[in-house]
Amino acid sequence: MSILGATGSIGQSTLDVAARHPERYEVFAVSGASQVEKLLAIAAQFEPRYIVLLEESKAQWLRDALNQKALNCEVLVGEQALIDIAVAPEVDTVMAAIVGAAGMPATLAAAKAGKRVLLANKETLVLAGQLFMDAVKHSGAQLLPIDSEHNAIFQSLPVQFREHPYQSSFEQAGIEKLLLTASGGPFRTRALDDLASITPAEAVKHPNWSMGRKISVDSASLMNKGLEVIEAHWLFNAPIDLIDVVVHPQSVIHSMVQYRDGSVIAQLGSPDMRTPIAYGMAYPERIQAGVKPLDLFSIARLDFEAPDLVRFPCLALAYKAIRQGGVAPAVLNAANEVAVDSFLNGKIKFTQIPELIESCLSVQYDLSALNLEELLLADSQARAYANSQVANWSVGVAC
Ligand code: NAD
Ligand code: MG
């Protein structure tokens, strides 16, 4: 395996599962943006052939530290190196667990190279859904969704449909709806007047899941669910109008498929990403993931609510962007990345996240075609516009 984003929350859970099955999995390469100590620990435990970093200065520190411990890993630097470890002939499986659009080029390269792609990096599909799915179809890559909701839907779909969603339609498979569950995040019941004063520390504290900072803020704003609607659209060839969001605060049902005959098939489990990761790693087998069994008696009840689009405008913005098509989802994603970063750095308020995204989506982008170059141009234009808006707004924000 190559693990892109090995130092992150998904990357660490992947390594945890791999360590439980040393006879099945060999870690060929790992990457991380900056956490060199974590990479050193990974090197000592898994002895990967390659470690990829983003900056030469960190790479030199790591090379010295590896030398001192007589560990024989080669340290590479930069985006091309990420692509190289994703497509290397020795690699069968690529865990795509970099956060944000930065993960797209290597994830796309893994798909083009026909790998088994374990897809956690949902931003790849939001930014370049059509291109990515085309690459999967043409190369024969095996795509396994790791995002818990999409993994649950995958498990709840008929085998034929889940493996070849582009060869039949929902109508032919008897599928009426995908029901994407959402915990509602930490602010589901917070007074509306308080939302503007939410701090980054509060926003990254998810009630059920332990995750990276960006996805935690996305979960708090419900943009995560918006990105996941777009992700489900591409992964399962699902018409947007047939994807519903169901707020389910306990995060026990990870999502559901509703069929024509009245059946609703769901996947349940403890909120622990090692379950979908192990499922993807071993598919179609089932392996130990270290996850504690679900105790239905202590859970006792499961609740469901409709999403509150006034409280959480980001979800509606995501539906709007995917309906608009073209470069709009790429703009949505880029604007959101800038917004989350600005919020985490105290430059904008929590309630300005959707405002910033909406203002970026309202700009007329002079692009309608969807090749990689144009998508990346839309991405960088949206980031530039969003950053200029933040610079204007920040003047009035007290941090
Ligand atoms: P994280 O912040 O914990 O880890 C991100 C990883 O990406 C780290 O290894 C980091 O070093 C690397 N990285 C960051 N910026 C980079 C850059 N510019 N170039 C290269 N590498 C970079 O994030 P996470 O929570 O593990 O999430 C990773 C992806 O998985 C995200 O797309 C997220 O939406 C998705 N996901 C996460 C969870 C979860 O439970 N954490 C669940 C579902 C989906
Ligand atoms: Mg999810």
CSV table of C-alpha atoms and ligand atoms in Angstrom, one decimal:
chain,number,residue,atom,x,y,z
A,1,MET,CA,0.0,0.0,0.0
A,2,SER,CA,0.9,3.6,-0.4
A,3,ILE,CA,-0.8,5.9,2.2
A,4,LEU,CA,-1.2,9.5,1.2
A,5,GLY,CA,-1.7,11.6,4.3
A,6,ALA,CA,-0.3,8.9,6.7
A,7,THR,CA,0.1,11.4,9.5
A,8,GLY,CA,-3.5,12.5,9.6
A,9,SER,CA,-6.5,11.0,11.3
A,10,ILE,CA,-7.5,8.6,8.5
A,11,GLY,CA,-3.8,7.8,7.8
A,12,GLN,CA,-3.2,6.8,11.4
A,13,SER,CA,-6.3,4.7,11.5
A,14,THR,CA,-5.2,3.0,8.3
A,15,LEU,CA,-1.8,2.2,9.8
A,16,ASP,CA,-3.6,0.8,12.9
A,17,VAL,CA,-5.6,-1.6,10.7
A,18,ALA,CA,-2.5,-2.5,8.7
A,19,ALA,CA,-0.5,-3.3,11.8
A,20,ARG,CA,-3.2,-5.8,12.9
A,21,HIS,CA,-2.6,-7.8,9.7
A,22,PRO,CA,1.2,-7.7,8.9
A,23,GLU,CA,0.8,-10.9,6.8
A,24,ARG,CA,-1.7,-9.1,4.5
A,25,TYR,CA,-0.4,-5.6,4.2
A,26,GLU,CA,3.0,-4.1,3.4
A,27,VAL,CA,3.4,-0.3,3.6
A,28,PHE,CA,5.4,0.6,0.5
A,29,ALA,CA,5.2,4.4,0.9
A,30,VAL,CA,3.7,7.1,3.1
A,31,SER,CA,3.4,10.8,2.9
A,32,GLY,CA,2.8,13.7,5.3
A,33,ALA,CA,2.9,17.5,5.0
A,34,SER,CA,4.9,18.3,8.1
A,35,GLN,CA,4.8,16.0,11.1
A,36,VAL,CA,8.3,14.6,10.8
A,37,GLU,CA,8.3,13.0,14.2
A,38,LYS,CA,5.2,11.0,13.3
A,39,LEU,CA,6.8,10.0,10.1
A,40,LEU,CA,9.9,8.8,11.9
A,41,ALA,CA,7.7,6.6,14.2
A,42,ILE,CA,5.9,5.2,11.1
A,43,ALA,CA,9.3,4.5,9.5
A,44,ALA,CA,10.5,2.6,12.6
A,45,GLN,CA,7.3,0.5,12.8
A,46,PHE,CA,6.5,-0.2,9.1
A,47,GLU,CA,9.8,0.3,7.3
A,48,PRO,CA,8.3,1.8,4.1
A,49,ARG,CA,10.5,2.1,1.1
A,50,TYR,CA,9.6,5.8,0.6
A,51,ILE,CA,8.5,8.8,2.7
A,52,VAL,CA,7.2,11.9,0.9
A,53,LEU,CA,7.2,15.4,2.4
A,54,LEU,CA,6.4,18.8,1.0
A,55,GLU,CA,9.4,20.8,2.1
A,56,GLU,CA,13.1,20.1,1.6
A,57,SER,CA,14.0,21.5,5.1
A,58,LYS,CA,11.8,18.9,6.8
A,59,ALA,CA,13.0,16.2,4.5
A,60,GLN,CA,16.6,16.8,5.6
A,61,TRP,CA,15.7,16.6,9.3
A,62,LEU,CA,14.0,13.3,8.6
A,63,ARG,CA,16.9,11.9,6.5
A,64,ASP,CA,19.3,12.6,9.4
A,65,ALA,CA,16.9,11.1,12.0
A,66,LEU,CA,16.5,8.0,9.8
A,67,ASN,CA,20.2,7.7,9.4
A,68,GLN,CA,20.7,7.8,13.2
A,69,LYS,CA,18.3,5.0,13.7
A,70,ALA,CA,19.8,3.0,10.7
A,71,LEU,CA,16.4,3.0,9.0
A,72,ASN,CA,16.6,2.5,5.3
A,73,CYS,CA,13.8,4.7,3.8
A,74,GLU,CA,14.3,7.1,1.0
A,75,VAL,CA,12.8,10.6,1.6
A,76,LEU,CA,11.4,12.4,-1.4
A,77,VAL,CA,9.9,15.9,-1.7
A,78,GLY,CA,7.1,17.5,-3.6
A,79,GLU,CA,3.9,16.9,-5.6
A,80,GLN,CA,5.5,14.7,-8.3
A,81,ALA,CA,6.8,12.4,-5.6
A,82,LEU,CA,3.3,12.0,-4.2
A,83,ILE,CA,2.2,11.0,-7.7
A,84,ASP,CA,5.1,8.6,-8.1
A,85,ILE,CA,4.3,6.7,-4.9
A,86,ALA,CA,0.6,6.6,-6.0
A,87,VAL,CA,1.4,4.9,-9.3
A,88,ALA,CA,4.5,2.8,-8.5
A,89,PRO,CA,4.2,-0.7,-10.0
A,90,GLU,CA,4.9,-2.3,-6.6
A,91,VAL,CA,1.7,-0.7,-5.2
A,92,ASP,CA,-1.8,-2.4,-5.4
A,93,THR,CA,-3.7,-0.2,-3.0
A,94,VAL,CA,-3.6,3.6,-2.5
A,95,MET,CA,-5.2,5.2,0.6
A,96,ALA,CA,-6.1,8.7,-0.5
A,97,ALA,CA,-6.2,10.5,2.8
A,98,ILE,CA,-4.7,13.9,2.1
A,99,VAL,CA,-7.1,16.7,3.2
A,100,GLY,CA,-8.4,19.1,0.6
A,101,ALA,CA,-7.8,19.8,-3.1
A,102,ALA,CA,-4.1,19.2,-2.5
A,103,GLY,CA,-4.9,15.5,-2.6
A,104,MET,CA,-6.5,15.5,-6.0
A,105,PRO,CA,-3.5,15.1,-8.4
A,106,ALA,CA,-2.1,12.0,-6.7
A,107,THR,CA,-5.5,10.5,-6.1
A,108,LEU,CA,-6.4,11.0,-9.8
A,109,ALA,CA,-3.0,9.5,-10.8
A,110,ALA,CA,-3.8,6.4,-8.7
A,111,ALA,CA,-7.1,6.1,-10.5
A,112,LYS,CA,-5.5,6.5,-13.9
A,113,ALA,CA,-2.9,3.8,-13.0
A,114,GLY,CA,-5.7,1.3,-12.2
A,115,LYS,CA,-5.0,0.9,-8.5
A,116,ARG,CA,-7.4,-0.1,-5.8
A,117,VAL,CA,-8.2,3.4,-4.6
A,118,LEU,CA,-9.4,3.8,-1.0
A,119,LEU,CA,-11.0,7.2,-1.3
A,120,ALA,CA,-11.2,9.3,1.9
A,121,ASN,CA,-10.2,12.5,0.1
A,122,LYS,CA,-13.8,13.6,-0.9
A,123,GLU,CA,-12.5,16.9,-2.2
A,124,THR,CA,-11.1,15.1,-5.3
A,125,LEU,CA,-14.7,14.2,-6.3
A,126,VAL,CA,-16.1,17.7,-5.5
A,127,LEU,CA,-13.4,19.3,-7.5
A,128,ALA,CA,-13.0,16.9,-10.4
A,129,GLY,CA,-15.8,14.3,-10.1
A,130,GLN,CA,-16.4,13.7,-13.8
A,131,LEU,CA,-12.7,13.4,-14.6
A,132,PHE,CA,-12.0,11.2,-11.7
A,133,MET,CA,-14.9,8.8,-12.5
A,134,ASP,CA,-13.8,8.7,-16.1
A,135,ALA,CA,-10.3,7.8,-15.1
A,136,VAL,CA,-11.7,4.9,-12.9
A,137,LYS,CA,-13.8,3.6,-15.7
A,138,HIS,CA,-11.1,3.7,-18.3
A,139,SER,CA,-8.3,2.2,-16.2
A,140,GLY,CA,-10.4,-0.4,-14.5
A,141,ALA,CA,-9.3,0.9,-11.1
A,142,GLN,CA,-11.3,-0.4,-8.1
A,143,LEU,CA,-12.8,2.4,-6.2
A,144,LEU,CA,-13.8,1.8,-2.6
A,145,PRO,CA,-15.4,4.7,-0.6
A,146,ILE,CA,-13.9,5.2,2.8
A,147,ASP,CA,-16.1,8.1,3.9
A,148,SER,CA,-18.4,6.4,6.4
A,149,GLU,CA,-21.6,7.4,4.7
A,150,HIS,CA,-20.5,6.3,1.3
A,151,ASN,CA,-19.0,3.1,2.6
A,152,ALA,CA,-22.4,2.4,4.3
A,153,ILE,CA,-24.2,3.1,1.0
A,154,PHE,CA,-21.7,0.9,-0.9
A,155,GLN,CA,-22.4,-1.9,1.6
A,156,SER,CA,-26.2,-1.4,1.2
A,157,LEU,CA,-26.3,-1.5,-2.6
A,158,PRO,CA,-26.8,-4.6,-4.7
A,159,VAL,CA,-23.3,-6.1,-5.5
A,160,GLN,CA,-23.7,-5.6,-9.3
A,161,PHE,CA,-24.7,-1.9,-8.8
A,162,ARG,CA,-22.0,-1.1,-6.3
A,163,GLU,CA,-19.2,-2.4,-8.5
A,164,HIS,CA,-20.5,-1.0,-11.8
A,165,PRO,CA,-22.7,2.0,-10.9
A,166,TYR,CA,-22.3,3.5,-14.4
A,167,GLN,CA,-23.6,0.4,-16.2
A,168,SER,CA,-27.1,0.6,-14.8
A,169,SER,CA,-29.5,3.3,-13.4
A,170,PHE,CA,-31.3,3.7,-10.1
A,171,GLU,CA,-34.5,2.8,-12.0
A,172,GLN,CA,-33.0,-0.5,-13.2
A,173,ALA,CA,-31.7,-1.3,-9.7
A,174,GLY,CA,-35.0,-0.5,-8.0
A,175,ILE,CA,-33.3,2.3,-5.9
A,176,GLU,CA,-35.6,5.1,-4.9
A,177,LYS,CA,-33.2,7.2,-2.7
A,178,LEU,CA,-29.9,7.4,-1.0
A,179,LEU,CA,-30.4,8.5,2.6
A,180,LEU,CA,-27.2,10.2,3.8
A,181,THR,CA,-27.0,10.5,7.6
A,182,ALA,CA,-25.5,13.5,9.3
A,183,SER,CA,-24.8,13.9,13.0
A,184,GLY,CA,-25.7,17.6,12.8
A,185,GLY,CA,-22.3,18.5,14.4
A,186,PRO,CA,-21.7,20.3,17.7
A,187,PHE,CA,-24.1,23.2,17.0
A,188,ARG,CA,-27.3,21.4,16.0
A,189,THR,CA,-29.1,22.8,19.1
A,190,ARG,CA,-27.0,26.0,19.8
A,191,ALA,CA,-29.0,29.2,19.9
A,192,LEU,CA,-29.0,30.9,16.5
A,193,ASP,CA,-27.8,34.2,18.0
A,194,ASP,CA,-24.7,32.4,19.4
A,195,LEU,CA,-23.4,31.0,16.1
A,196,ALA,CA,-21.4,34.1,15.2
A,197,SER,CA,-19.3,33.9,18.4
A,198,ILE,CA,-18.3,30.2,18.0
A,199,THR,CA,-14.6,29.7,18.5
A,200,PRO,CA,-12.3,27.4,16.4
A,201,ALA,CA,-11.8,25.3,19.5
A,202,GLU,CA,-15.5,24.7,19.9
A,203,ALA,CA,-15.9,24.0,16.2
A,204,VAL,CA,-13.3,21.3,16.0
A,205,LYS,CA,-14.8,19.4,18.9
A,206,HIS,CA,-17.1,16.9,17.2
A,207,PRO,CA,-19.6,15.1,19.5
A,208,ASN,CA,-19.2,11.6,17.9
A,209,TRP,CA,-16.1,11.4,15.7
A,210,SER,CA,-12.4,12.2,16.2
A,211,MET,CA,-11.2,13.8,12.9
A,212,GLY,CA,-8.8,16.3,11.3
A,213,ARG,CA,-9.4,20.0,11.9
A,214,LYS,CA,-10.8,20.9,8.4
A,215,ILE,CA,-13.4,18.1,8.2
A,216,SER,CA,-14.4,18.9,11.8
A,217,VAL,CA,-15.2,22.5,10.9
A,218,ASP,CA,-17.0,21.2,7.8
A,219,SER,CA,-19.1,18.9,10.0
A,220,ALA,CA,-19.9,21.8,12.3
A,221,SER,CA,-21.1,24.0,9.3
A,222,LEU,CA,-22.7,21.0,7.6
A,223,MET,CA,-20.6,21.7,4.5
A,224,ASN,CA,-19.2,18.2,5.1
A,225,LYS,CA,-22.6,16.9,4.3
A,226,GLY,CA,-22.8,19.1,1.3
A,227,LEU,CA,-19.5,17.8,0.0
A,228,GLU,CA,-20.8,14.3,0.7
A,229,VAL,CA,-23.9,14.9,-1.4
A,230,ILE,CA,-21.7,15.8,-4.3
A,231,GLU,CA,-19.4,12.8,-3.5
A,232,ALA,CA,-22.4,10.4,-3.5
A,233,HIS,CA,-23.6,11.9,-6.8
A,234,TRP,CA,-20.4,10.9,-8.6
A,235,LEU,CA,-19.6,7.7,-6.7
A,236,PHE,CA,-23.0,6.1,-7.3
A,237,ASN,CA,-24.1,7.9,-10.5
A,238,ALA,CA,-26.9,9.2,-8.3
A,239,PRO,CA,-29.4,11.9,-9.5
A,240,ILE,CA,-29.0,14.8,-7.1
A,241,ASP,CA,-32.8,14.9,-6.4
A,242,LEU,CA,-32.6,11.3,-5.1
A,243,ILE,CA,-30.0,12.1,-2.4
A,244,ASP,CA,-31.6,13.1,0.9
A,245,VAL,CA,-29.8,14.2,4.1
A,246,VAL,CA,-31.2,12.8,7.4
A,247,VAL,CA,-29.9,14.2,10.6
A,248,HIS,CA,-29.2,11.3,13.0
A,249,PRO,CA,-27.4,12.6,16.1
A,250,GLN,CA,-26.2,9.3,17.4
A,251,SER,CA,-24.0,8.5,14.3
A,252,VAL,CA,-24.9,4.8,14.6
A,253,ILE,CA,-26.6,4.4,11.2
A,254,HIS,CA,-23.9,5.5,8.7
A,255,SER,CA,-26.3,5.8,5.8
A,256,MET,CA,-29.1,4.0,4.0
A,257,VAL,CA,-30.5,2.9,0.6
A,258,GLN,CA,-34.2,3.1,0.1
A,259,TYR,CA,-35.6,0.6,-2.5
A,260,ARG,CA,-38.8,0.6,-4.6
A,261,ASP,CA,-40.4,-2.3,-2.6
A,262,GLY,CA,-40.3,-0.3,0.6
A,263,SER,CA,-37.1,-1.8,2.0
A,264,VAL,CA,-34.5,0.5,3.5
A,265,ILE,CA,-31.1,-1.1,3.9
A,266,ALA,CA,-28.7,0.5,6.4
A,267,GLN,CA,-25.2,-0.1,7.7
A,268,LEU,CA,-24.7,0.4,11.4
A,269,GLY,CA,-21.6,0.5,13.6
A,270,SER,CA,-19.7,2.3,16.3
A,271,PRO,CA,-18.4,5.7,14.9
A,272,ASP,CA,-14.9,4.5,14.2
A,273,MET,CA,-13.3,5.0,10.8
A,274,ARG,CA,-11.4,1.8,11.2
A,275,THR,CA,-14.5,-0.1,10.1
A,276,PRO,CA,-14.8,1.5,6.6
A,277,ILE,CA,-11.0,1.5,6.3
A,278,ALA,CA,-10.8,-2.2,7.0
A,279,TYR,CA,-13.7,-2.9,4.7
A,280,GLY,CA,-11.9,-1.1,1.9
A,281,MET,CA,-8.6,-2.7,2.6
A,282,ALA,CA,-10.0,-6.3,2.7
A,283,TYR,CA,-12.9,-6.0,0.3
A,284,PRO,CA,-14.8,-8.3,-0.3
A,285,GLU,CA,-13.4,-10.1,2.8
A,286,ARG,CA,-14.0,-8.9,6.4
A,287,ILE,CA,-11.0,-8.5,8.8
A,288,GLN,CA,-10.5,-7.4,12.4
A,289,ALA,CA,-10.4,-3.6,12.7
A,290,GLY,CA,-10.0,-3.2,16.4
A,291,VAL,CA,-13.4,-1.6,16.6
A,292,LYS,CA,-15.6,-2.2,19.6
A,293,PRO,CA,-18.8,-4.0,18.8
A,294,LEU,CA,-22.0,-2.0,18.7
A,295,ASP,CA,-23.9,-2.2,21.9
A,296,LEU,CA,-27.5,-1.6,20.9
A,297,PHE,CA,-28.8,-1.8,24.5
A,298,SER,CA,-26.6,1.1,25.7
A,299,ILE,CA,-27.5,3.1,22.6
A,300,ALA,CA,-31.1,2.4,23.3
A,301,ARG,CA,-32.6,4.9,20.8
A,302,LEU,CA,-32.0,6.3,17.3
A,303,ASP,CA,-33.3,9.7,16.5
A,304,PHE,CA,-33.9,11.4,13.1
A,305,GLU,CA,-34.5,15.0,12.1
A,306,ALA,CA,-34.7,17.0,8.9
A,307,PRO,CA,-31.7,19.3,8.3
A,308,ASP,CA,-32.1,22.9,9.3
A,309,LEU,CA,-31.0,24.9,6.2
A,310,VAL,CA,-31.4,28.3,7.9
A,311,ARG,CA,-29.0,27.3,10.6
A,312,PHE,CA,-26.7,25.6,8.1
A,313,PRO,CA,-26.8,27.4,4.7
A,314,CYS,CA,-23.7,25.5,3.5
A,315,LEU,CA,-25.7,22.4,2.8
A,316,ALA,CA,-28.0,24.3,0.5
A,317,LEU,CA,-25.0,26.0,-1.2
A,318,ALA,CA,-23.6,22.6,-2.1
A,319,TYR,CA,-26.9,21.4,-3.6
A,320,LYS,CA,-26.9,24.7,-5.6
A,321,ALA,CA,-23.4,24.2,-6.8
A,322,ILE,CA,-23.8,20.7,-8.1
A,323,ARG,CA,-27.1,21.6,-9.7
A,324,GLN,CA,-25.4,24.5,-11.4
A,325,GLY,CA,-22.6,22.1,-12.6
A,326,GLY,CA,-19.6,23.2,-14.6
A,327,VAL,CA,-16.9,24.7,-12.4
A,328,ALA,CA,-19.4,25.6,-9.6
A,329,PRO,CA,-18.5,22.6,-7.3
A,330,ALA,CA,-14.8,23.4,-7.8
A,331,VAL,CA,-15.5,27.0,-6.7
A,332,LEU,CA,-17.5,25.8,-3.8
A,333,ASN,CA,-14.7,23.6,-2.6
A,334,ALA,CA,-12.0,26.2,-3.0
A,335,ALA,CA,-14.0,28.9,-1.3
A,336,ASN,CA,-14.8,26.5,1.5
A,337,GLU,CA,-11.1,25.6,2.0
A,338,VAL,CA,-10.2,29.3,2.2
A,339,ALA,CA,-13.2,30.0,4.5
A,340,VAL,CA,-12.3,27.2,6.9
A,341,ASP,CA,-8.7,28.2,7.0
A,342,SER,CA,-9.6,31.8,7.6
A,343,PHE,CA,-12.0,30.8,10.4
A,344,LEU,CA,-9.4,28.6,12.1
A,345,ASN,CA,-6.9,31.5,11.9
A,346,GLY,CA,-9.4,33.9,13.5
A,347,LYS,CA,-9.9,36.0,10.4
A,348,ILE,CA,-13.6,35.5,9.9
A,349,LYS,CA,-16.5,34.4,12.1
A,350,PHE,CA,-18.1,31.0,11.9
A,351,THR,CA,-21.2,32.5,10.3
A,352,GLN,CA,-19.1,34.1,7.6
A,353,ILE,CA,-18.1,30.7,6.2
A,354,PRO,CA,-21.3,30.4,4.1
A,355,GLU,CA,-21.3,34.1,3.3
A,356,LEU,CA,-17.9,33.8,1.8
A,357,ILE,CA,-18.8,30.7,-0.2
A,358,GLU,CA,-22.0,32.3,-1.5
A,359,SER,CA,-20.1,35.4,-2.6
A,360,CYS,CA,-17.6,33.3,-4.5
A,361,LEU,CA,-20.3,31.2,-6.2
A,362,SER,CA,-22.0,34.4,-7.4
A,363,VAL,CA,-19.0,35.5,-9.4
A,364,GLN,CA,-19.3,34.8,-13.1
A,365,TYR,CA,-16.5,32.4,-13.9
A,366,ASP,CA,-15.5,32.5,-17.5
A,367,LEU,CA,-15.3,28.7,-17.8
A,368,SER,CA,-17.7,25.9,-18.7
A,369,ALA,CA,-15.6,23.1,-20.0
A,370,LEU,CA,-14.1,20.7,-17.5
A,371,ASN,CA,-10.6,19.6,-18.3
A,372,LEU,CA,-8.1,19.4,-15.5
A,373,GLU,CA,-6.4,22.7,-16.5
A,374,GLU,CA,-9.7,24.6,-16.4
A,375,LEU,CA,-10.8,23.1,-13.1
A,376,LEU,CA,-7.5,24.0,-11.5
A,377,LEU,CA,-7.8,27.6,-12.9
A,378,ALA,CA,-11.3,27.9,-11.4
A,379,ASP,CA,-9.9,26.5,-8.2
A,380,SER,CA,-7.1,29.1,-8.0
A,381,GLN,CA,-9.4,32.0,-9.2
A,382,ALA,CA,-11.9,31.2,-6.5
A,383,ARG,CA,-9.2,31.0,-3.9
A,384,ALA,CA,-7.8,34.4,-4.9
A,385,TYR,CA,-11.3,36.0,-4.9
A,386,ALA,CA,-12.1,34.4,-1.5
A,387,ASN,CA,-8.8,35.6,0.0
A,388,SER,CA,-9.4,39.1,-1.2
A,389,GLN,CA,-12.9,39.1,0.4
A,390,VAL,CA,-11.4,37.8,3.6
A,391,ALA,CA,-8.8,40.6,3.6
A,392,ASN,CA,-11.7,43.2,3.2
A,393,TRP,CA,-13.9,41.6,5.9
A,394,SER,CA,-11.1,40.9,8.4
A,395,VAL,CA,-10.9,44.7,9.0
A,396,GLY,CA,-14.2,44.5,10.9
A,397,VAL,CA,-13.6,41.2,12.8
A,398,ALA,CA,-12.3,41.4,16.4
A,399,CYS,CA,-10.2,38.3,17.2
B,1,NAD,P1,-6.0,15.4,8.8
B,1,NAD,O1,-5.9,16.8,8.8
B,1,NAD,O2,-6.0,14.6,10.1
B,1,NAD,O3,-4.8,14.8,7.9
B,1,NAD,C1,-4.5,15.3,6.6
B,1,NAD,C2,-3.3,14.6,6.0
B,1,NAD,O4,-3.0,15.3,4.8
B,1,NAD,C3,-2.0,14.7,6.9
B,1,NAD,O5,-1.2,13.6,6.7
B,1,NAD,C4,-1.3,16.0,6.3
B,1,NAD,O6,0.0,15.9,6.6
B,1,NAD,C5,-1.7,15.8,4.8
B,1,NAD,N1,-1.7,17.1,4.1
B,1,NAD,C6,-2.2,18.3,4.6
B,1,NAD,N2,-2.1,19.2,3.7
B,1,NAD,C7,-1.4,18.7,2.6
B,1,NAD,C8,-0.9,19.2,1.4
B,1,NAD,N3,-1.1,20.5,1.0
B,1,NAD,N4,-0.2,18.3,0.6
B,1,NAD,C9,0.0,17.1,0.9
B,1,NAD,N5,-0.4,16.5,2.1
B,1,NAD,C10,-1.1,17.3,2.9
B,1,NAD,O7,-7.3,15.0,7.9
B,1,NAD,P2,-8.2,13.7,8.0
B,1,NAD,O8,-9.3,14.0,9.0
B,1,NAD,O9,-7.4,12.5,8.1
B,1,NAD,O10,-9.0,13.8,6.6
B,1,NAD,C11,-8.3,13.4,5.4
B,1,NAD,C12,-9.3,13.2,4.3
B,1,NAD,O11,-10.3,12.2,4.6
B,1,NAD,C13,-10.2,14.5,4.1
B,1,NAD,O12,-10.4,14.7,2.7
B,1,NAD,C14,-11.4,14.2,4.9
B,1,NAD,O13,-12.5,14.9,4.3
B,1,NAD,C15,-11.6,12.7,4.6
B,1,NAD,N6,-12.4,12.1,5.7
B,1,NAD,C16,-11.9,12.1,6.9
B,1,NAD,C17,-12.7,11.4,7.9
B,1,NAD,C18,-12.2,11.4,9.4
B,1,NAD,O14,-12.8,10.7,10.2
B,1,NAD,N7,-11.1,12.0,9.7
B,1,NAD,C19,-13.9,10.8,7.6
B,1,NAD,C20,-14.3,10.8,6.3
B,1,NAD,C21,-13.5,11.5,5.3
B,2,MG,MG,-18.5,11.3,6.2
